[in-house]
């Protein structure tokens, strides 16, 4: 089978060549020649050879042959268009290569030569070619887009070699035949001619892949199905279109040349990479019509700045009409347009400026937080932006911080305030230098727009006012030694009149004095101490004592100041050990640390020196002191120390020799933690007696003994009046140290309920006191340091008589005393004494001195232990009449005058 072009194609070839030569009316350049060897006869659609087109013209977009018997493909392959017979030995033709864009054309001359040896070999191969059915193969075929016909339009003819021996029928299938678009192509069944029925749009269908079939009458396939592609040649029938109808761009007015504003882009539906889709961009029109402000790159569509005359204050928006044209911008190309709006953004290219260079304003002295001046400015930049908003700065004249300047957000004016009172006596006027700038930094690319009106001078005149006294400085300091004598005079607080710079005529009063230590002289302001100043007092801190002073002028105006008294410390406090009771668990704890504090200043305090100068030899043998640091010592015991509580006197001395001694109770305990011994100590404290408790008991025993002795003396004296045997009186008194009960009768303490005071104060008892008898009752008055003698004994509402040792009965001479008098006298004094005994060294109630005995129940065989109790039972005194000889002799001795 073979395919051939239409019969008129050869006739149209010279016309087409002539048209091409008319369009490209420019000189051609020749490339190197090419020689092909071929047989004397060559069938159609046979490859002759291949030419390297890229070597001649790489950018060629149009390839044509001067000989219609040969066609050249894009890759340089040369095929025969019909059967070629070489009549002579040589034949030639020309290949034209054209670049439509650059308008360049080059040509390649091809020579065809005939060689006998080659022909003989090729004849052999040619026979092989005919037998291999090389003609039934895909044949390139194309049709023009939007063709005008006439329709049906002949495209090409397909033939099968089997038609030489059989009757063959042709058919086709594929898109455009039995697929959409239907019935676009058809083939003549008998001849194999392929036709197109209507125009085709390449943008809708760019290629049709048909399948050709050759079959006999009985349905036998003479050849395999033949792919038959039909390519639609593009026609420039689509205008380029911008991607957006309107483009919006922004650019700063201070932008430099070449800065990109934006990019426009267009598309073309025609075949890519052809002249039909090669686009060129340009600016048709600019509004307003300023000269050459913008430019666009013809190929990329990038819009850039082409001038430095962008000024938002002149024109803030530009409108460009953009044009795009295909065919690389040639006049016959199709075009499209779009609108581009460019907004000029404001930049800080106009500095703010004052309307005038100098201002003058006045203000009352002592006024503050008042507005004194508004300063307007001018700025051409965009309103209510950082390029327009002003910042004001006081460059000079505000070193003392009297002024402040801010910006009015609405008017953009500078507002000058006085925030700190001005003093007319110090300065009559103040000159301020004020600068204005914008919030945004100034654009340095436009130096020609900088103005010199960005600073101004403001003269502030201070008006004088009649003022009261001034307390300056507010806090004044004086120094006083601690423990200074009352009435010590020191310079006090001084205020002055700002008009006269003098303190004359001012009066002073004390407003606040925490401890009442100071008195102030009303006229001079000097102070005196009304009490002794104690630096360690609670109200003074950091050795400073503050009092508030009021200074009053003649017109009643006043000011307030603080007089700060710095108290110079003296060493009037000894270091003190804060611990009272310590527990050491032996053997787990080998020592305990003792710390001392001194409320005096550091120069009178540490280092402290710890010692035990007043300790007993036993304490010094068991306990030792060693230094830990400047304020603490370590108390250690020796290994042979016994478990018990020790009273250890420790003396602490500061660096200047001020010392104090404190007795520490140290409990050396068998424990693992001190809390165990503390608990044991508390539980055992209910039955232990302190030293004051023991002393109270001893005093009670001594009082009971004196009562008993006085009673015995009185009885013996009465017996002496009746007569005492001479032999008994001569007996000596025997000192007995036995504590065991003897044979003598024991006098019950409960039998003596009252005591009387011996008025005469005579006898061996050497009693001192006074007694006043009144109608049988006696008022008792105890004198400090005196001794009391019990002259008679009586029970509650009963009188007792004492018989003499000789058995006589004698009534006491009106020695009747009221029990209630004795009770009211002794009870308060005993309770007061016991309360004093119940306190430790710090006058704090302690639980280890006098303790209250709990009730132990009834039936005690020993009776009460209180000889001075309020028991009001009556006990007989008959045992006095049965005293033995030794006691009788003692009684007689006591009654001797």
CSV table of C-alpha atoms in Angstrom, one decimal, residues 480 484-490 517-519 527-533:
chain,number,residue,atom,x,y,z
A,480,UNK,CA,23.3,62.6,119.6
A,484,UNK,CA,22.9,61.5,126.8
A,485,UNK,CA,21.8,63.4,129.8
A,486,UNK,CA,18.3,64.8,129.9
A,487,UNK,CA,18.3,68.4,128.7
A,488,UNK,CA,21.1,68.0,126.3
A,489,UNK,CA,20.8,70.8,123.6
A,490,UNK,CA,21.4,70.2,119.9
A,517,UNK,CA,12.4,62.0,123.5
A,518,UNK,CA,12.7,65.5,122.1
A,519,UNK,CA,11.4,69.0,122.9
A,527,UNK,CA,16.0,70.6,120.3
A,528,UNK,CA,16.6,69.2,123.8
A,529,UNK,CA,16.4,65.7,125.1
A,530,UNK,CA,13.5,65.2,127.4
A,531,UNK,CA,14.4,61.5,128.0
A,532,UNK,CA,17.4,59.4,127.8
A,533,UNK,CA,17.7,58.2,124.2
